[in-house]
Amino acid sequence: MSLIWLEIVLGFGVPIAWGLWELWSLRRLRQRDEAAHAEALKPAVASGTAASPAPTDERNA
C-alpha cells in the first residue's frame, strides 16, 4: 500500500514542483531583465535623448 503513495508523489508531485520552480525562475529572469532595461534607459532619460520605451509583450504581463 505504501508503494502506491510513493508512485503518486513521484508521478505527480515531482513534475508539478518542477513546473512551479520553472515558472518562478522565469519570473525572476523577467524581473531582472526589466530592471536592467530600466537601468540602461536612465542615462538617456537624464540627458533627454531617450527613445520611446520598448513595447511590452502582453503575453508576459
CSV table of C-alpha atoms in Angstrom, one decimal:
chain,number,residue,atom,x,y,z
A,1,MET,CA,0.0,0.0,0.0
A,2,SER,CA,2.8,2.4,0.8
A,3,LEU,CA,4.4,2.0,-2.7
A,4,ILE,CA,1.3,3.4,-4.4
A,5,TRP,CA,1.8,6.7,-2.4
A,6,LEU,CA,5.4,6.8,-3.4
A,7,GLU,CA,4.3,6.4,-7.1
A,8,ILE,CA,1.7,9.1,-6.7
A,9,VAL,CA,4.2,11.5,-5.2
A,10,LEU,CA,6.9,10.8,-7.7
A,11,GLY,CA,4.5,10.7,-10.6
A,12,PHE,CA,2.5,13.9,-9.9
A,13,GLY,CA,4.3,15.8,-7.2
A,14,VAL,CA,7.8,16.0,-8.7
A,15,PRO,CA,6.6,17.2,-12.2
A,16,ILE,CA,4.3,19.8,-10.5
A,17,ALA,CA,7.1,21.0,-8.3
A,18,TRP,CA,9.5,21.2,-11.2
A,19,GLY,CA,6.9,23.2,-13.2
A,20,LEU,CA,6.4,25.6,-10.4
A,21,TRP,CA,10.1,26.0,-10.0
A,22,GLU,CA,10.5,26.8,-13.7
A,23,LEU,CA,7.7,29.4,-13.6
A,24,TRP,CA,9.3,31.1,-10.6
A,25,SER,CA,12.7,31.1,-12.3
A,26,LEU,CA,11.2,32.6,-15.5
A,27,ARG,CA,9.5,35.3,-13.4
A,28,ARG,CA,12.8,36.2,-11.7
A,29,LEU,CA,14.6,36.4,-15.1
A,30,ARG,CA,11.9,38.7,-16.5
A,31,GLN,CA,12.1,41.0,-13.5
A,32,ARG,CA,15.9,41.1,-13.8
A,33,ASP,CA,15.7,41.9,-17.5
A,34,GLU,CA,13.2,44.6,-16.9
A,35,ALA,CA,15.3,46.1,-14.2
A,36,ALA,CA,18.4,46.0,-16.4
A,37,HIS,CA,16.4,47.7,-19.2
A,38,ALA,CA,15.2,50.4,-16.9
A,39,GLU,CA,18.8,50.9,-15.6
A,40,ALA,CA,20.1,51.2,-19.2
A,41,LEU,CA,17.5,53.9,-20.0
A,42,LYS,CA,18.4,56.1,-17.1
A,43,PRO,CA,21.3,58.0,-18.7
A,44,ALA,CA,19.4,58.6,-21.9
A,45,VAL,CA,16.4,59.8,-19.9
A,46,ALA,CA,18.5,62.1,-17.8
A,47,SER,CA,20.1,63.7,-21.0
A,48,GLY,CA,16.7,64.0,-22.7
A,49,THR,CA,17.7,61.7,-25.6
A,50,ALA,CA,15.7,58.7,-24.6
A,51,ALA,CA,13.7,56.9,-27.3
A,52,SER,CA,10.2,55.8,-26.6
A,53,PRO,CA,10.1,52.9,-24.1
A,54,ALA,CA,10.2,49.4,-25.6
A,55,PRO,CA,6.8,47.9,-26.2
A,56,THR,CA,5.7,45.5,-23.6
A,57,ASP,CA,4.8,42.0,-24.6
A,58,GLU,CA,1.2,41.3,-23.5
A,59,ARG,CA,1.9,37.6,-23.1
A,60,ASN,CA,4.4,38.2,-20.4
A,61,ALA,CA,2.4,40.6,-18.4
